[in-house]
Short mmCIF file of C-alpha atoms in Angstrom, two decimals:
data_model
loop_
_atom_site.label_atom_id
_atom_site.label_comp_id
_atom_site.label_asym_id
_atom_site.label_seq_id
_atom_site.Cartn_x
_atom_site.Cartn_y
_atom_site.Cartn_z
CA UNK A 1 9.79 -29.90 -10.62
CA UNK A 2 13.49 -28.66 -10.40
CA UNK A 3 13.48 -29.55 -6.72
CA UNK A 4 12.13 -32.96 -7.62
CA UNK A 5 14.91 -33.52 -10.18
CA UNK A 6 17.47 -32.53 -7.56
CA UNK A 7 16.10 -35.02 -5.09
CA UNK A 8 16.14 -37.66 -7.83
CA UNK A 9 19.71 -36.85 -8.62
CA UNK A 10 20.74 -37.31 -5.05
CA UNK A 11 18.93 -40.65 -4.92
CA UNK A 12 20.63 -41.87 -8.08
CA UNK A 13 24.03 -40.87 -6.52
CA UNK A 14 23.14 -42.85 -3.32
CA UNK A 15 22.07 -45.92 -5.38
CA UNK A 16 25.41 -45.83 -7.29
CA UNK A 17 27.27 -45.75 -3.96
CA UNK A 18 25.33 -48.74 -2.83
CA UNK A 19 25.51 -50.83 -6.05
CA UNK A 20 29.21 -50.51 -6.78
CA UNK A 21 30.39 -51.89 -3.39
CA UNK A 22 27.91 -54.71 -3.64
CA UNK A 23 29.07 -55.73 -7.15
CA UNK A 24 32.73 -55.40 -6.09
CA UNK A 25 32.08 -57.44 -2.92
CA UNK A 26 30.27 -60.08 -4.93
CA UNK A 27 33.36 -60.51 -7.02
CA UNK A 28 35.52 -60.80 -3.95
CA UNK A 29 33.10 -63.18 -2.23
CA UNK A 30 33.35 -65.55 -5.25
CA UNK A 31 37.07 -65.52 -4.86
CA UNK A 32 36.68 -66.21 -1.24
CA UNK A 33 34.38 -69.08 -1.90
CA UNK A 34 36.71 -70.74 -4.26
CA UNK A 35 39.66 -70.15 -2.01
CA UNK A 36 37.94 -71.76 1.00
CA UNK A 37 36.83 -74.63 -1.10
CA UNK A 38 40.32 -75.18 -2.30
CA UNK A 39 41.79 -74.99 1.25
CA UNK A 40 39.31 -77.65 2.53
CA UNK A 41 40.35 -79.96 -0.27
CA UNK A 42 44.05 -79.21 0.21
CA UNK A 43 44.43 -77.31 -3.03
CA UNK A 44 45.55 -73.73 -3.54
CA UNK A 45 42.47 -72.45 -5.32
CA UNK A 46 42.69 -69.40 -7.63
CA UNK A 47 46.11 -67.76 -6.82
CA UNK A 48 47.58 -66.50 -10.14
CA UNK A 49 45.77 -63.38 -11.25
CA UNK A 50 46.81 -60.40 -9.04
CA UNK A 51 47.90 -60.74 -5.34
CA UNK A 52 46.64 -63.97 -3.80
CA UNK A 53 44.54 -64.39 -6.99
CA UNK A 54 42.20 -61.57 -5.90
CA UNK A 55 41.58 -60.43 -9.47
CA UNK A 56 40.44 -63.92 -10.68
CA UNK A 57 36.73 -63.01 -10.68
CA UNK A 58 37.47 -59.80 -12.68
CA UNK A 59 39.43 -61.96 -15.26
CA UNK A 60 36.50 -64.36 -15.41
CA UNK A 61 33.99 -61.50 -15.85
CA UNK A 62 36.08 -60.09 -18.68
CA UNK A 63 36.17 -63.50 -20.39
CA UNK A 64 32.23 -63.71 -20.08
CA UNK A 65 31.83 -60.28 -21.54
CA UNK A 66 33.81 -61.02 -24.66
CA UNK A 67 32.11 -64.43 -25.24
CA UNK A 68 29.41 -64.81 -27.71
CA UNK A 69 25.83 -65.00 -26.47
CA UNK A 70 24.01 -67.95 -28.05
CA UNK A 71 20.29 -68.06 -28.03
CA UNK A 72 18.83 -71.50 -28.97
CA UNK A 73 16.72 -71.55 -32.05
CA UNK A 74 13.71 -73.04 -30.38
CA UNK A 75 13.85 -70.74 -27.32
CA UNK A 76 11.25 -68.22 -26.43
CA UNK A 77 13.56 -65.26 -27.01
CA UNK A 78 12.01 -62.61 -24.88
CA UNK A 79 11.60 -64.72 -21.86
CA UNK A 80 15.06 -66.13 -22.34
CA UNK A 81 16.77 -62.82 -22.28
CA UNK A 82 14.47 -61.51 -19.53
CA UNK A 83 15.30 -64.29 -17.05
CA UNK A 84 18.92 -63.38 -16.16
CA UNK A 85 17.87 -59.73 -15.98
CA UNK A 86 15.13 -60.58 -13.61
CA UNK A 87 17.40 -62.63 -11.33
CA UNK A 88 20.11 -59.98 -11.13
CA UNK A 89 17.74 -57.06 -10.67
CA UNK A 90 15.89 -58.81 -7.79
CA UNK A 91 19.09 -59.76 -6.06
CA UNK A 92 20.30 -56.12 -6.25
CA UNK A 93 17.02 -54.37 -5.45
CA UNK A 94 16.71 -56.02 -2.06
CA UNK A 95 19.84 -54.33 -0.78
CA UNK A 96 18.08 -51.03 -0.66
CA UNK A 97 16.64 -51.77 2.87
CA UNK A 98 19.66 -53.41 4.47
CA UNK A 99 21.04 -50.97 7.23
CA UNK A 100 24.80 -50.89 7.44
CA UNK A 101 24.57 -48.45 10.46
CA UNK A 102 21.80 -46.53 12.16
CA UNK A 103 21.84 -43.84 9.47
CA UNK A 104 23.56 -45.50 6.64
CA UNK A 105 20.56 -47.06 4.83
CA UNK A 106 19.04 -46.20 1.47
CA UNK A 107 15.37 -46.73 2.38
CA UNK A 108 14.34 -47.03 6.03
CA UNK A 109 10.87 -48.28 5.35
CA UNK A 110 8.34 -49.57 7.98
CA UNK A 111 7.99 -53.00 6.53
CA UNK A 112 11.62 -53.60 5.79
CA UNK A 113 11.61 -57.34 6.69
CA UNK A 114 8.48 -57.98 4.66
CA UNK A 115 10.08 -56.21 1.74
CA UNK A 116 13.15 -58.48 1.97
CA UNK A 117 10.96 -61.52 2.29
CA UNK A 118 8.91 -60.44 -0.76
CA UNK A 119 11.91 -59.80 -2.97
CA UNK A 120 13.56 -62.99 -1.94
CA UNK A 121 10.44 -64.86 -2.83
CA UNK A 122 10.28 -63.27 -6.24
CA UNK A 123 13.78 -64.67 -6.97
CA UNK A 124 12.14 -67.99 -8.11
CA UNK A 125 10.93 -66.28 -11.32
CA UNK A 126 14.26 -65.84 -12.86
CA UNK A 127 14.92 -69.59 -12.60
CA UNK A 128 11.49 -70.74 -13.72
CA UNK A 129 11.60 -68.27 -16.72
CA UNK A 130 15.12 -69.37 -17.71
CA UNK A 131 14.30 -73.02 -17.44
CA UNK A 132 11.11 -72.81 -19.42
CA UNK A 133 12.34 -70.44 -22.09
CA UNK A 134 15.33 -72.65 -22.92
CA UNK A 135 12.89 -75.24 -24.28
CA UNK A 136 15.10 -78.13 -23.36
CA UNK A 137 14.71 -81.11 -21.04
CA UNK A 138 17.42 -80.54 -18.40
CA UNK A 139 16.75 -76.77 -17.89
CA UNK A 140 13.06 -77.39 -17.40
CA UNK A 141 13.54 -80.25 -14.86
CA UNK A 142 16.05 -78.04 -13.03
CA UNK A 143 13.66 -75.09 -12.98
CA UNK A 144 10.78 -77.24 -11.68
CA UNK A 145 12.94 -78.74 -8.86
CA UNK A 146 14.23 -75.31 -7.92
CA UNK A 147 10.78 -73.68 -7.83
CA UNK A 148 9.41 -76.49 -5.63
CA UNK A 149 12.43 -76.18 -3.30
CA UNK A 150 12.33 -72.43 -2.96
CA UNK A 151 8.58 -72.33 -2.38
CA UNK A 152 8.94 -75.02 0.40
CA UNK A 153 11.74 -73.45 2.30
CA UNK A 154 10.22 -70.01 2.12
CA UNK A 155 7.43 -71.30 4.51
CA UNK A 156 9.79 -72.03 7.38
CA UNK A 157 11.88 -68.84 6.78
CA UNK A 158 8.56 -66.93 7.10
CA UNK A 159 7.79 -68.56 10.42
CA UNK A 160 11.33 -67.94 11.70
CA UNK A 161 10.94 -64.28 10.86
CA UNK A 162 7.70 -64.19 12.80
CA UNK A 163 9.56 -65.66 15.82
CA UNK A 164 11.92 -62.71 15.70
CA UNK A 165 9.15 -60.26 15.10
CA UNK A 166 7.42 -61.39 18.19
CA UNK A 167 10.43 -60.43 20.30
CA UNK A 168 10.83 -57.11 18.54
CA UNK A 169 7.34 -55.78 17.94
CA UNK A 170 8.32 -53.98 14.71
CA UNK A 171 8.94 -54.77 11.04
CA UNK A 172 11.64 -52.02 10.68
CA UNK A 173 15.11 -53.52 10.13
CA UNK A 174 16.69 -50.74 12.34
CA UNK A 175 14.35 -51.52 15.17
CA UNK A 176 15.08 -55.18 14.86
CA UNK A 177 18.87 -54.43 15.23
CA UNK A 178 18.33 -51.97 18.09
CA UNK A 179 16.15 -54.51 20.03
CA UNK A 180 19.19 -56.73 20.24
CA UNK A 181 21.20 -54.18 22.32
CA UNK A 182 21.20 -56.38 25.38
CA UNK A 183 21.03 -59.78 23.91
CA UNK A 184 21.56 -61.04 20.37
CA UNK A 185 18.67 -63.23 19.29
CA UNK A 186 21.01 -65.96 18.45
CA UNK A 187 21.14 -67.03 22.08
CA UNK A 188 17.45 -67.31 22.98
CA UNK A 189 16.38 -68.32 19.45
CA UNK A 190 19.42 -70.57 18.72
CA UNK A 191 17.45 -73.44 17.09
CA UNK A 192 15.70 -70.86 14.89
CA UNK A 193 19.12 -69.58 13.80
CA UNK A 194 20.15 -73.12 12.79
CA UNK A 195 16.96 -73.63 10.85
CA UNK A 196 17.28 -70.23 9.20
CA UNK A 197 20.84 -70.99 8.10
CA UNK A 198 19.86 -74.29 6.55
CA UNK A 199 16.77 -72.81 4.91
CA UNK A 200 18.89 -70.03 3.53
CA UNK A 201 21.18 -72.74 1.99
CA UNK A 202 18.11 -74.23 0.34
CA UNK A 203 16.68 -70.84 -0.67
CA UNK A 204 19.90 -69.81 -2.51
CA UNK A 205 20.29 -73.27 -4.15
CA UNK A 206 23.72 -73.79 -2.43
CA UNK A 207 25.26 -77.16 -1.74
CA UNK A 208 24.15 -79.49 -0.10
CA UNK A 209 20.71 -78.38 -1.62
CA UNK A 210 22.03 -77.48 -5.16
CA UNK A 211 19.60 -79.86 -6.76
CA UNK A 212 18.58 -77.56 -9.60
CA UNK A 213 22.10 -77.68 -10.95
CA UNK A 214 23.01 -81.16 -9.90
CA UNK A 215 25.78 -81.84 -12.53
CA UNK A 216 25.46 -85.57 -12.28
CA UNK A 217 21.75 -85.62 -13.26
CA UNK A 218 20.81 -82.36 -14.97
CA UNK A 219 24.03 -81.10 -16.66
CA UNK A 220 23.81 -77.56 -15.26
CA UNK A 221 20.07 -77.28 -14.50
CA UNK A 222 18.39 -74.11 -15.61
CA UNK A 223 21.63 -72.60 -16.81
CA UNK A 224 22.51 -75.23 -19.31
CA UNK A 225 21.53 -73.18 -22.37
CA UNK A 226 23.01 -69.92 -21.16
CA UNK A 227 26.32 -68.52 -22.34
CA UNK A 228 28.51 -65.51 -22.07
CA UNK A 229 27.29 -62.47 -20.19
CA UNK A 230 23.85 -63.97 -19.63
CA UNK A 231 25.34 -66.84 -17.64
CA UNK A 232 27.46 -64.40 -15.75
CA UNK A 233 24.38 -62.44 -14.78
CA UNK A 234 22.77 -65.50 -13.34
CA UNK A 235 25.86 -66.24 -11.35
CA UNK A 236 26.21 -62.69 -10.09
CA UNK A 237 22.60 -62.71 -9.03
CA UNK A 238 23.16 -66.02 -7.28
CA UNK A 239 26.01 -64.71 -5.25
CA UNK A 240 24.29 -61.38 -4.47
CA UNK A 241 21.38 -63.44 -3.15
CA UNK A 242 23.74 -65.42 -0.93
CA UNK A 243 25.28 -62.28 0.44
CA UNK A 244 21.67 -60.97 0.98
CA UNK A 245 20.78 -64.07 3.01
CA UNK A 246 23.89 -63.65 5.09
CA UNK A 247 23.00 -59.98 5.70
CA UNK A 248 19.41 -61.12 6.67
CA UNK A 249 20.81 -63.63 9.04
CA UNK A 250 23.14 -61.12 10.74
CA UNK A 251 20.32 -58.57 11.14
CA UNK A 252 17.84 -61.07 12.47
CA UNK A 253 20.06 -63.02 14.78
CA UNK A 254 23.53 -61.53 15.19
CA UNK A 255 22.69 -57.99 16.08
CA UNK A 256 23.30 -56.36 12.73
CA UNK A 257 25.69 -53.41 12.93
CA UNK A 258 25.99 -53.52 16.81
CA UNK A 259 29.38 -54.31 18.19
CA UNK A 260 29.96 -57.66 20.07
CA UNK A 261 30.07 -55.82 23.46
CA UNK A 262 29.32 -52.22 24.23
CA UNK A 263 32.77 -51.62 25.83
CA UNK A 264 35.36 -48.93 25.06
CA UNK A 265 37.78 -50.34 22.43
CA UNK A 266 35.03 -52.24 20.65
CA UNK A 267 32.40 -49.50 20.36
CA UNK A 268 34.68 -46.97 18.57
CA UNK A 269 34.96 -49.31 15.62
CA UNK A 270 32.36 -47.93 13.06
CA UNK A 271 29.12 -49.77 12.69
CA UNK A 272 29.39 -50.90 9.02
CA UNK A 273 32.63 -52.70 9.90
CA UNK A 274 30.69 -54.94 12.36
CA UNK A 275 28.03 -55.65 9.74
CA UNK A 276 30.64 -56.64 7.24
CA UNK A 277 32.38 -58.79 9.74
CA UNK A 278 29.15 -60.69 10.51
CA UNK A 279 28.15 -61.14 6.87
CA UNK A 280 31.63 -62.46 6.16
CA UNK A 281 31.35 -64.95 9.15
CA UNK A 282 28.01 -66.26 7.83
CA UNK A 283 29.47 -66.48 4.32
CA UNK A 284 32.49 -68.50 5.51
CA UNK A 285 30.07 -70.93 7.07
CA UNK A 286 28.23 -71.11 3.63
CA UNK A 287 31.56 -71.79 1.88
CA UNK A 288 32.68 -74.40 4.47
CA UNK A 289 29.39 -76.35 4.12
CA UNK A 290 29.73 -76.28 0.30
CA UNK A 291 33.08 -78.08 0.62
CA UNK A 292 32.12 -80.53 3.43
CA UNK A 293 28.56 -81.81 2.92
CA UNK A 294 27.42 -84.14 0.15
CA UNK A 295 24.21 -83.41 -1.85
CA UNK A 296 20.80 -84.39 -0.62
CA UNK A 297 18.41 -86.48 -2.56
CA UNK A 298 15.15 -84.77 -3.67
CA UNK A 299 12.82 -86.62 -1.36
CA UNK A 300 15.11 -85.97 1.58
CA UNK A 301 15.13 -82.37 0.89
CA UNK A 302 11.34 -82.21 0.79
CA UNK A 303 11.07 -84.32 3.97
CA UNK A 304 13.49 -82.00 5.78
CA UNK A 305 11.48 -78.90 4.75
CA UNK A 306 7.98 -79.98 5.31
CA UNK A 307 8.18 -82.75 7.95
CA UNK A 308 10.97 -81.44 10.20
CA UNK A 309 11.51 -77.69 9.79
CA UNK A 310 7.89 -76.64 9.45
CA UNK A 311 6.45 -78.37 12.51
CA UNK A 312 9.52 -77.56 14.67
CA UNK A 313 9.46 -73.88 13.88
CA UNK A 314 5.71 -73.70 14.56
CA UNK A 315 6.14 -75.33 17.85
CA UNK A 316 9.02 -72.97 18.65
CA UNK A 317 6.81 -70.09 17.71
CA UNK A 318 4.12 -71.17 20.07
CA UNK A 319 6.71 -71.57 22.85
CA UNK A 320 8.27 -68.11 22.16
CA UNK A 321 4.82 -66.54 22.23
CA UNK A 322 3.83 -68.16 25.42
CA UNK A 323 7.12 -67.40 27.20
CA UNK A 324 6.85 -63.73 26.23
CA UNK A 325 3.26 -63.58 27.34
CA UNK A 326 3.59 -65.32 30.73
CA UNK A 327 6.74 -63.42 31.73
CA UNK A 328 5.16 -60.18 30.46
CA UNK A 329 8.00 -59.54 28.04
CA UNK A 330 5.91 -58.72 24.95
CA UNK A 331 7.07 -55.58 23.22
CA UNK A 332 5.05 -52.53 24.17
CA UNK A 333 3.45 -50.56 21.40
CA UNK A 334 2.54 -46.97 21.98
CA UNK A 335 -0.83 -46.21 20.45
CA UNK B 1 1.60 -33.71 -5.46
CA UNK B 2 2.37 -33.54 -9.23
CA UNK B 3 4.93 -36.35 -8.82
CA UNK B 4 2.46 -38.37 -6.82
CA UNK B 5 -0.08 -38.16 -9.61
CA UNK B 6 2.50 -39.02 -12.22
CA UNK B 7 3.41 -42.16 -10.32
CA UNK B 8 -0.23 -43.00 -9.73
CA UNK B 9 -1.04 -42.80 -13.50
CA UNK B 10 2.08 -44.68 -14.39
CA UNK B 11 1.13 -47.67 -12.16
CA UNK B 12 -2.52 -47.63 -12.92
CA UNK B 13 -1.95 -47.53 -16.65
CA UNK B 14 0.38 -50.47 -16.36
CA UNK B 15 -2.16 -52.33 -14.19
CA UNK B 16 -5.01 -51.77 -16.66
CA UNK B 17 -2.90 -52.58 -19.71
CA UNK B 18 -1.53 -55.71 -18.18
CA UNK B 19 -4.84 -56.89 -17.04
CA UNK B 20 -6.24 -56.34 -20.56
CA UNK B 21 -3.28 -58.38 -21.87
CA UNK B 22 -4.14 -61.22 -19.47
CA UNK B 23 -7.43 -61.85 -21.15
CA UNK B 24 -6.45 -61.04 -24.72
CA UNK B 25 -3.02 -62.58 -25.25
CA UNK B 26 -2.98 -65.83 -27.23
CA UNK B 27 -0.11 -67.39 -25.39
CA UNK B 28 -1.02 -68.75 -21.90
CA UNK B 29 2.35 -68.27 -20.50
CA UNK B 30 2.35 -64.63 -21.55
CA UNK B 31 -1.08 -64.30 -19.77
CA UNK B 32 0.53 -65.47 -16.50
CA UNK B 33 3.39 -63.14 -16.90
CA UNK B 34 1.12 -60.29 -17.49
CA UNK B 35 -0.95 -61.33 -14.45
CA UNK B 36 2.29 -61.11 -12.32
CA UNK B 37 2.95 -57.60 -13.75
CA UNK B 38 -0.66 -56.68 -12.79
CA UNK B 39 -0.16 -57.92 -9.19
CA UNK B 40 3.12 -55.96 -8.87
CA UNK B 41 1.63 -52.67 -10.14
CA UNK B 42 -1.44 -52.99 -7.83
CA UNK B 43 0.95 -53.66 -4.97
CA UNK B 44 2.82 -50.48 -5.82
CA UNK B 45 -0.54 -48.66 -5.80
CA UNK B 46 -1.20 -49.97 -2.30
CA UNK B 47 2.10 -48.77 -1.16
CA UNK B 48 1.39 -45.34 -2.72
CA UNK B 49 -1.73 -44.80 -0.57
CA UNK B 50 0.13 -45.73 2.51
CA UNK B 51 -1.03 -49.30 2.97
CA UNK B 52 2.42 -50.69 2.85
CA UNK B 53 1.59 -53.88 4.79
CA UNK B 54 -1.21 -54.94 2.22
CA UNK B 55 1.02 -54.12 -0.61
CA UNK B 56 3.81 -56.32 0.63
CA UNK B 57 1.51 -59.15 1.48
CA UNK B 58 0.04 -58.97 -1.98
CA UNK B 59 3.54 -59.36 -3.30
CA UNK B 60 4.45 -62.20 -1.03
CA UNK B 61 1.22 -64.19 -1.27
CA UNK B 62 0.10 -63.59 -4.88
CA UNK B 63 3.26 -63.08 -6.74
CA UNK B 64 5.60 -65.13 -4.59
CA UNK B 65 3.29 -68.17 -4.12
CA UNK B 66 0.03 -68.15 -6.08
CA UNK B 67 1.42 -67.05 -9.45
CA UNK B 68 4.34 -69.41 -9.14
CA UNK B 69 1.82 -72.25 -8.91
CA UNK B 70 -0.05 -70.83 -11.89
CA UNK B 71 3.10 -70.73 -13.97
CA UNK B 72 3.90 -74.32 -12.85
CA UNK B 73 0.45 -75.61 -13.97
CA UNK B 74 0.67 -73.80 -17.31
CA UNK B 75 4.10 -74.87 -18.06
CA UNK B 76 3.36 -78.60 -17.17
CA UNK B 77 0.08 -78.75 -19.08
CA UNK B 78 1.87 -77.48 -22.22
CA UNK B 79 -1.07 -75.30 -23.41
CA UNK B 80 1.16 -72.86 -25.18
CA UNK B 81 -1.46 -71.40 -27.58
CA UNK B 82 -4.97 -70.57 -26.68
CA UNK B 83 -7.23 -72.04 -29.38
CA UNK B 84 -10.34 -69.89 -28.57
CA UNK B 85 -10.27 -66.18 -28.84
CA UNK B 86 -12.46 -63.19 -28.78
CA UNK B 87 -12.51 -62.31 -32.45
CA UNK B 88 -10.69 -64.84 -34.50
CA UNK B 89 -11.58 -68.49 -35.18
CA UNK B 90 -14.00 -70.56 -33.19
CA UNK B 91 -16.21 -68.67 -30.77
CA UNK B 92 -15.40 -69.37 -27.14
CA UNK B 93 -17.90 -70.97 -24.83
CA UNK B 94 -16.25 -69.65 -21.68
CA UNK B 95 -16.60 -65.98 -22.53
CA UNK B 96 -20.34 -65.60 -21.70
CA UNK B 97 -19.76 -67.12 -18.23
CA UNK B 98 -16.78 -64.92 -17.72
CA UNK B 99 -18.76 -61.88 -18.78
CA UNK B 100 -21.54 -62.67 -16.37
CA UNK B 101 -19.18 -63.01 -13.44
CA UNK B 102 -17.40 -59.80 -14.32
CA UNK B 103 -20.56 -57.82 -14.75
CA UNK B 104 -21.60 -59.14 -11.25
CA UNK B 105 -18.38 -57.98 -9.72
CA UNK B 106 -18.65 -54.63 -11.39
CA UNK B 107 -22.17 -54.20 -9.91
CA UNK B 108 -20.97 -55.12 -6.44
CA UNK B 109 -18.08 -52.60 -6.78
CA UNK B 110 -20.57 -49.92 -7.85
CA UNK B 111 -22.73 -50.58 -4.73
CA UNK B 112 -19.83 -50.49 -2.44
CA UNK B 113 -18.11 -47.34 -3.86
CA UNK B 114 -21.50 -45.57 -4.32
CA UNK B 115 -22.17 -46.26 -0.63
CA UNK B 116 -18.89 -44.45 0.30
CA UNK B 117 -19.73 -41.56 -1.97
CA UNK B 118 -23.23 -41.29 -0.62
CA UNK B 119 -22.40 -41.44 3.11
CA UNK B 120 -18.91 -40.13 3.53
CA UNK B 121 -18.45 -41.18 7.15
CA UNK B 122 -19.04 -44.86 6.40
CA UNK B 123 -15.43 -45.30 5.52
CA UNK B 124 -13.00 -42.59 6.27
CA UNK B 125 -9.24 -42.93 6.18
CA UNK B 126 -8.80 -40.18 8.86
CA UNK B 127 -8.53 -42.81 11.65
CA UNK B 128 -5.59 -44.37 9.89
CA UNK B 129 -3.83 -41.04 9.34
CA UNK B 130 -4.44 -39.38 12.64
CA UNK B 131 -2.79 -41.90 14.92
CA UNK B 132 0.88 -42.31 15.02
CA UNK B 133 1.00 -46.14 14.68
CA UNK B 134 1.79 -47.92 11.54
CA UNK B 135 -0.94 -49.53 9.55
CA UNK B 136 0.61 -52.92 10.34
CA UNK B 137 -0.13 -52.33 14.07
CA UNK B 138 -3.65 -51.00 13.18
CA UNK B 139 -4.51 -54.11 11.21
CA UNK B 140 -3.18 -56.39 14.00
CA UNK B 141 -5.13 -54.51 16.68
CA UNK B 142 -8.40 -54.91 14.74
CA UNK B 143 -7.85 -58.32 13.34
CA UNK B 144 -7.06 -60.16 16.57
CA UNK B 145 -9.60 -58.44 18.71
CA UNK B 146 -12.89 -57.33 17.04
CA UNK B 147 -12.68 -59.72 14.07
CA UNK B 148 -10.98 -62.66 15.55
CA UNK B 149 -14.06 -64.87 14.70
CA UNK B 150 -13.92 -64.10 11.07
CA UNK B 151 -10.23 -64.40 11.02
CA UNK B 152 -10.37 -67.92 12.41
CA UNK B 153 -13.25 -68.84 10.19
CA UNK B 154 -11.22 -67.76 7.14
CA UNK B 155 -8.46 -69.94 8.39
CA UNK B 156 -10.72 -72.95 8.75
CA UNK B 157 -12.06 -72.52 5.24
CA UNK B 158 -8.57 -72.46 3.90
CA UNK B 159 -7.68 -75.57 5.88
CA UNK B 160 -10.71 -77.26 4.58
CA UNK B 161 -9.84 -76.40 0.95
CA UNK B 162 -6.30 -77.76 1.57
CA UNK B 163 -7.58 -81.03 2.95
CA UNK B 164 -10.02 -81.36 0.05
CA UNK B 165 -7.30 -80.89 -2.45
CA UNK B 166 -5.14 -83.46 -0.88
CA UNK B 167 -7.97 -86.00 -0.67
CA UNK B 168 -8.77 -85.58 -4.34
CA UNK B 169 -5.22 -86.20 -5.43
CA UNK B 170 -4.19 -88.76 -2.86
CA UNK B 171 -3.74 -92.30 -4.10
CA UNK B 172 -2.27 -95.09 -2.06
CA UNK B 173 0.49 -96.89 -3.87
CA UNK B 174 1.48 -100.48 -3.07
CA UNK B 175 4.91 -101.85 -3.30
CA UNK B 176 6.78 -98.60 -2.79
CA UNK B 177 10.06 -98.83 -0.94
CA UNK B 178 10.39 -96.22 1.69
CA UNK B 179 13.40 -95.10 3.60
CA UNK B 180 12.99 -95.51 7.36
CA UNK B 181 15.48 -93.36 9.13
CA UNK B 182 14.93 -95.02 12.54
CA UNK B 183 15.66 -98.45 11.13
CA UNK B 184 18.72 -97.23 9.35
CA UNK B 185 20.22 -95.48 12.38
CA UNK B 186 19.33 -98.33 14.79
CA UNK B 187 21.17 -100.99 12.75
CA UNK B 188 24.33 -102.32 14.30
CA UNK B 189 26.72 -105.16 13.21
CA UNK B 190 25.40 -107.72 15.62
CA UNK B 191 22.00 -107.91 13.89
CA UNK B 192 22.86 -106.63 10.43
CA UNK B 193 25.63 -109.16 9.59
CA UNK B 194 25.20 -112.85 9.56
CA UNK B 195 28.08 -115.27 9.18
CA UNK B 196 27.49 -118.62 7.31
CA UNK B 197 29.64 -121.66 6.65
CA UNK B 198 29.13 -122.29 3.06
CA UNK B 199 29.24 -126.00 2.00
CA UNK B 200 30.47 -126.76 -1.40
CA UNK B 201 27.75 -127.26 -4.09
CA UNK B 202 25.04 -126.45 -1.47
CA UNK B 203 24.99 -122.69 -1.37
CA UNK B 204 23.27 -120.50 1.07
CA UNK B 205 19.76 -119.12 0.87
CA UNK B 206 19.77 -115.40 1.63
CA UNK B 207 16.97 -112.77 1.54
CA UNK B 208 13.76 -114.70 1.32
#
């Protein structure tokens, strides 16, 4: 029993060392997002609090903590309070399997990519629960839109993951990274990378697919009735999810923690550094797209998901499979 | 081993409790939430016995997709309170049917589990544990070789169900304006713009 408690203590210690950097980096990434947005529109963005405005998010968080939490009288209180908690927990729980280097991973499980996919598909519950429990028109419409959107784009993300898995032959995230030693999958599977990126935008409700919170039609979507820390938790969960999608993209296509080339000055740089660079690169693309592209209409969004991405990724899956089969490049499994 | 059994009892108590709550709770929405909790705890039990692939698929398919649709339907239909119940108020007419189905399932389970107990080599997990491959590989090896016919048949049944559902709800609407992307892109000024000399007091007829 004592031994078990010791192991548990070590795990808690590891979990804290994983969660604190993620929360800090979420705060920094919000700042980066707003900065990039400002630069594109020829503004300065947040630049007052701290050096370059770096502490802006912390100031915002403090403001949220001290604000009053208002629960609408007609809301279903339990579900209303549960919704932001679910969103944030699911966004943080998924980070347990993300490898930052070969050994630096909290849980190196066999079905890592399935775990990531499962947790990201559960993310829709926070939104539905929040929208329904608010008992108000705009949140409910926003929640319904968002649920339909997330379920539709999950399908194409699933098929893209199968494409990568065919080339790797394992569901373990470290194996997926190691299989890209010679060639990152972004080169042979480039169309899949593009589709993955766009589906990730839709999955995390980012512009141009931010229909659930389209302010011109739905006030603030499912977050309309939320205030104070509960709103901040939704917002933290959303950005943690965006970072998670970036991490997933860099593991599946950009070689995870591998250096760009395995040559002398590059391969002495520690592995987590490369992972962070790749996540940041993908996040910059997310931020740029938020600033550049106008919002899609709802039927256009559904058409893109079901009529273009789904058939195209299925055809690409068949092509990948036949290529691997005829050139005898299918991954060998030792039995 | 002690820790293992603690976790086992933890998850199974949650599973049984939440499945009881699914059928007894008055609010339909709460029923769906308890159903989700039930799925999750059963998924955890799957992972505990080493069937991590099945556990994850249960989470993805049932919790991530099926239960979302349940929630959707329940929220849209606005059936917040269940009128019929086991003990209070009007007696339900669905309960006898439900009881018959559940007794049948219990009998089937008894037959199957009894078979395992009677002849132990009918199903043994030793084949799974002895080999080095993960159970994802094992499933793939069996499913796409020995049982390919059943696998394909299951797929066809699902496809038929999908076609049937679409056919039932499909209705052709007339007079709906649709966006044609090809027509939009292939427009150019030479055939989209027409110039008129407008005579005074005559006007021009456009858009007939």
